[in-house]
Amino acid sequence: MKPINLSEKLSRFKDHWHPRQIAVVDQMQVLLAKLSGSFVWHQHQDQDELFQVIRGTLYMEFRDRTETVREGEIIVVPKGVEHRPRTEEGKEVHVLLFEHQQTEHTGGVSHPVTQTHYPKI
């Protein structure tokens, strides 16, 4: 039960698309991630996912549109909705994510960026 400094936690890693777990709230994990470029198209069949942009601008692509998520804004991706987060080329975006502990990183998609473990920091 201590405050968590997001800037300090973000300073501990540099890699993109590899979230770090900073807290657990009931069955939800709170993750920090640095993003750059385009992720893989995927969906989470049984879980919603919340993204809060801490730094930069995130583009959440859906098959029928793209939503722009700016610093201080959130977007919730409902379960079963195919999506692909991306950034402007060469730009880094920092996000805070809330998702169920059983949520698979890339849904059922196997891809070289898929992570099966989120380090705790």
PDB file of C-alpha atoms in Angstrom:
ATOM      1  CA  MET A   1       0.000   0.000   0.000  1.00  0.00           C
ATOM      2  CA  LYS A   2       2.482   2.559  -1.268  1.00  0.00           C
ATOM      3  CA  PRO A   3       2.232   5.102  -4.075  1.00  0.00           C
ATOM      4  CA  ILE A   4       3.534   3.927  -7.456  1.00  0.00           C
ATOM      5  CA  ASN A   5       5.542   6.466  -9.430  1.00  0.00           C
ATOM      6  CA  LEU A   6       4.788   5.825 -13.105  1.00  0.00           C
ATOM      7  CA  SER A   7       7.766   7.845 -14.391  1.00  0.00           C
ATOM      8  CA  GLU A   8      10.167   5.888 -12.222  1.00  0.00           C
ATOM      9  CA  LYS A   9       8.672   2.575 -13.346  1.00  0.00           C
ATOM     10  CA  LEU A  10       8.838   3.614 -17.018  1.00  0.00           C
ATOM     11  CA  SER A  11      12.532   4.486 -16.599  1.00  0.00           C
ATOM     12  CA  ARG A  12      13.284   0.834 -15.752  1.00  0.00           C
ATOM     13  CA  PHE A  13      12.786  -0.528 -19.280  1.00  0.00           C
ATOM     14  CA  LYS A  14      13.235   0.469 -22.914  1.00  0.00           C
ATOM     15  CA  ASP A  15      11.705  -2.310 -25.033  1.00  0.00           C
ATOM     16  CA  HIS A  16       8.476  -1.823 -26.951  1.00  0.00           C
ATOM     17  CA  TRP A  17       5.329  -3.956 -26.847  1.00  0.00           C
ATOM     18  CA  HIS A  18       6.444  -5.801 -23.687  1.00  0.00           C
ATOM     19  CA  PRO A  19       4.192  -4.691 -20.799  1.00  0.00           C
ATOM     20  CA  ARG A  20       5.348  -4.673 -17.182  1.00  0.00           C
ATOM     21  CA  GLN A  21       2.974  -5.419 -14.326  1.00  0.00           C
ATOM     22  CA  ILE A  22       2.951  -2.716 -11.640  1.00  0.00           C
ATOM     23  CA  ALA A  23      -0.140  -3.723  -9.627  1.00  0.00           C
ATOM     24  CA  VAL A  24      -3.075  -6.119  -9.334  1.00  0.00           C
ATOM     25  CA  VAL A  25      -6.606  -5.004  -8.458  1.00  0.00           C
ATOM     26  CA  ASP A  26      -8.802  -8.029  -7.772  1.00  0.00           C
ATOM     27  CA  GLN A  27      -8.434 -10.065 -10.987  1.00  0.00           C
ATOM     28  CA  MET A  28      -7.264  -7.071 -13.044  1.00  0.00           C
ATOM     29  CA  GLN A  29      -3.627  -6.368 -13.721  1.00  0.00           C
ATOM     30  CA  VAL A  30      -2.264  -2.864 -14.155  1.00  0.00           C
ATOM     31  CA  LEU A  31       0.441  -2.748 -16.794  1.00  0.00           C
ATOM     32  CA  LEU A  32       2.841  -0.151 -18.161  1.00  0.00           C
ATOM     33  CA  ALA A  33       4.106  -0.384 -21.721  1.00  0.00           C
ATOM     34  CA  LYS A  34       6.102   1.561 -24.256  1.00  0.00           C
ATOM     35  CA  LEU A  35       4.818   1.312 -27.810  1.00  0.00           C
ATOM     36  CA  SER A  36       6.361   2.235 -31.144  1.00  0.00           C
ATOM     37  CA  GLY A  37       5.191   1.356 -34.649  1.00  0.00           C
ATOM     38  CA  SER A  38       2.350  -1.060 -35.343  1.00  0.00           C
ATOM     39  CA  PHE A  39       1.262  -4.027 -33.250  1.00  0.00           C
ATOM     40  CA  VAL A  40      -0.448  -7.167 -34.551  1.00  0.00           C
ATOM     41  CA  TRP A  41      -4.177  -7.402 -35.332  1.00  0.00           C
ATOM     42  CA  HIS A  42      -5.811  -9.389 -32.529  1.00  0.00           C
ATOM     43  CA  GLN A  43      -8.810  -9.680 -30.243  1.00  0.00           C
ATOM     44  CA  HIS A  44      -9.573 -10.892 -26.746  1.00  0.00           C
ATOM     45  CA  GLN A  45     -12.654 -13.093 -26.889  1.00  0.00           C
ATOM     46  CA  ASP A  46     -13.621 -12.907 -23.215  1.00  0.00           C
ATOM     47  CA  GLN A  47     -11.990  -9.766 -21.794  1.00  0.00           C
ATOM     48  CA  ASP A  48     -12.232  -6.007 -22.219  1.00  0.00           C
ATOM     49  CA  GLU A  49      -9.026  -3.975 -22.314  1.00  0.00           C
ATOM     50  CA  LEU A  50      -8.439  -0.371 -21.199  1.00  0.00           C
ATOM     51  CA  PHE A  51      -5.612   1.825 -22.512  1.00  0.00           C
ATOM     52  CA  GLN A  52      -4.688   5.147 -20.903  1.00  0.00           C
ATOM     53  CA  VAL A  53      -2.164   7.259 -22.789  1.00  0.00           C
ATOM     54  CA  ILE A  54       0.435   8.753 -20.470  1.00  0.00           C
ATOM     55  CA  ARG A  55       2.715  10.199 -23.178  1.00  0.00           C
ATOM     56  CA  GLY A  56       2.277  10.628 -26.909  1.00  0.00           C
ATOM     57  CA  THR A  57      -0.602   9.796 -29.230  1.00  0.00           C
ATOM     58  CA  LEU A  58      -1.977   6.296 -29.736  1.00  0.00           C
ATOM     59  CA  TYR A  59      -3.947   5.260 -32.806  1.00  0.00           C
ATOM     60  CA  MET A  60      -6.301   2.399 -32.057  1.00  0.00           C
ATOM     61  CA  GLU A  61      -7.196   0.763 -35.335  1.00  0.00           C
ATOM     62  CA  PHE A  62     -10.413  -1.167 -35.731  1.00  0.00           C
ATOM     63  CA  ARG A  63     -11.441  -2.839 -38.987  1.00  0.00           C
ATOM     64  CA  ASP A  64     -13.915  -0.030 -39.735  1.00  0.00           C
ATOM     65  CA  ARG A  65     -12.139   3.045 -38.308  1.00  0.00           C
ATOM     66  CA  THR A  66      -9.190   4.439 -36.345  1.00  0.00           C
ATOM     67  CA  GLU A  67      -9.595   6.281 -33.039  1.00  0.00           C
ATOM     68  CA  THR A  68      -6.982   8.812 -31.900  1.00  0.00           C
ATOM     69  CA  VAL A  69      -6.176   8.623 -28.180  1.00  0.00           C
ATOM     70  CA  ARG A  70      -4.169  11.527 -26.812  1.00  0.00           C
ATOM     71  CA  GLU A  71      -2.282  12.088 -23.555  1.00  0.00           C
ATOM     72  CA  GLY A  72      -4.641  11.939 -20.595  1.00  0.00           C
ATOM     73  CA  GLU A  73      -7.311  10.021 -22.541  1.00  0.00           C
ATOM     74  CA  ILE A  74      -8.450   6.418 -22.323  1.00  0.00           C
ATOM     75  CA  ILE A  75     -10.041   3.973 -24.711  1.00  0.00           C
ATOM     76  CA  VAL A  76     -11.787   0.735 -23.834  1.00  0.00           C
ATOM     77  CA  VAL A  77     -11.638  -2.090 -26.365  1.00  0.00           C
ATOM     78  CA  PRO A  78     -14.614  -4.390 -25.748  1.00  0.00           C
ATOM     79  CA  LYS A  79     -14.121  -8.139 -25.689  1.00  0.00           C
ATOM     80  CA  GLY A  80     -14.308  -9.776 -29.092  1.00  0.00           C
ATOM     81  CA  VAL A  81     -13.406  -6.602 -31.031  1.00  0.00           C
ATOM     82  CA  GLU A  82     -10.434  -6.953 -33.373  1.00  0.00           C
ATOM     83  CA  HIS A  83      -7.963  -4.114 -32.922  1.00  0.00           C
ATOM     84  CA  ARG A  84      -4.398  -3.010 -33.561  1.00  0.00           C
ATOM     85  CA  PRO A  85      -2.673  -0.283 -31.552  1.00  0.00           C
ATOM     86  CA  ARG A  86      -0.088   1.789 -33.383  1.00  0.00           C
ATOM     87  CA  THR A  87       1.951   4.955 -33.104  1.00  0.00           C
ATOM     88  CA  GLU A  88       3.232   7.398 -35.667  1.00  0.00           C
ATOM     89  CA  GLU A  89       6.358   6.015 -37.293  1.00  0.00           C
ATOM     90  CA  GLY A  90       9.374   6.613 -35.072  1.00  0.00           C
ATOM     91  CA  LYS A  91       7.311   7.933 -32.151  1.00  0.00           C
ATOM     92  CA  GLU A  92       7.173   6.302 -28.723  1.00  0.00           C
ATOM     93  CA  VAL A  93       3.951   6.202 -26.712  1.00  0.00           C
ATOM     94  CA  HIS A  94       3.645   5.299 -23.018  1.00  0.00           C
ATOM     95  CA  VAL A  95       0.433   3.615 -21.882  1.00  0.00           C
ATOM     96  CA  LEU A  96      -1.148   2.277 -18.720  1.00  0.00           C
ATOM     97  CA  LEU A  97      -3.276  -0.819 -19.354  1.00  0.00           C
ATOM     98  CA  PHE A  98      -5.968  -2.481 -17.283  1.00  0.00           C
ATOM     99  CA  GLU A  99      -6.816  -6.017 -18.253  1.00  0.00           C
ATOM    100  CA  HIS A 100      -7.849  -9.302 -16.694  1.00  0.00           C
ATOM    101  CA  GLN A 101      -4.925 -11.408 -15.490  1.00  0.00           C
ATOM    102  CA  GLN A 102      -5.875 -14.163 -17.938  1.00  0.00           C
ATOM    103  CA  THR A 103      -5.859 -11.882 -20.998  1.00  0.00           C
ATOM    104  CA  GLU A 104      -3.427 -13.179 -23.607  1.00  0.00           C
ATOM    105  CA  HIS A 105      -1.077 -10.537 -24.999  1.00  0.00           C
ATOM    106  CA  THR A 106      -2.054 -11.073 -28.635  1.00  0.00           C
ATOM    107  CA  GLY A 107      -5.322 -12.928 -28.118  1.00  0.00           C
ATOM    108  CA  GLY A 108      -5.139 -16.252 -29.916  1.00  0.00           C
ATOM    109  CA  VAL A 109      -2.630 -14.914 -32.463  1.00  0.00           C
ATOM    110  CA  SER A 110       0.866 -16.373 -32.358  1.00  0.00           C
ATOM    111  CA  HIS A 111       3.365 -13.730 -33.447  1.00  0.00           C
ATOM    112  CA  PRO A 112       7.046 -12.941 -32.754  1.00  0.00           C
ATOM    113  CA  VAL A 113       5.965 -10.025 -30.510  1.00  0.00           C
ATOM    114  CA  THR A 114       3.708 -12.236 -28.368  1.00  0.00           C
ATOM    115  CA  GLN A 115       4.625 -12.171 -24.685  1.00  0.00           C
ATOM    116  CA  THR A 116       3.539 -14.942 -22.332  1.00  0.00           C
ATOM    117  CA  HIS A 117       4.897 -13.349 -19.146  1.00  0.00           C
ATOM    118  CA  TYR A 118       4.774  -9.786 -17.862  1.00  0.00           C
ATOM    119  CA  PRO A 119       7.647  -9.003 -15.494  1.00  0.00           C
ATOM    120  CA  LYS A 120       6.632  -7.345 -12.237  1.00  0.00           C
ATOM    121  CA  ILE A 121       8.390  -4.069 -11.539  1.00  0.00           C
TER     122      ILE A 121
END
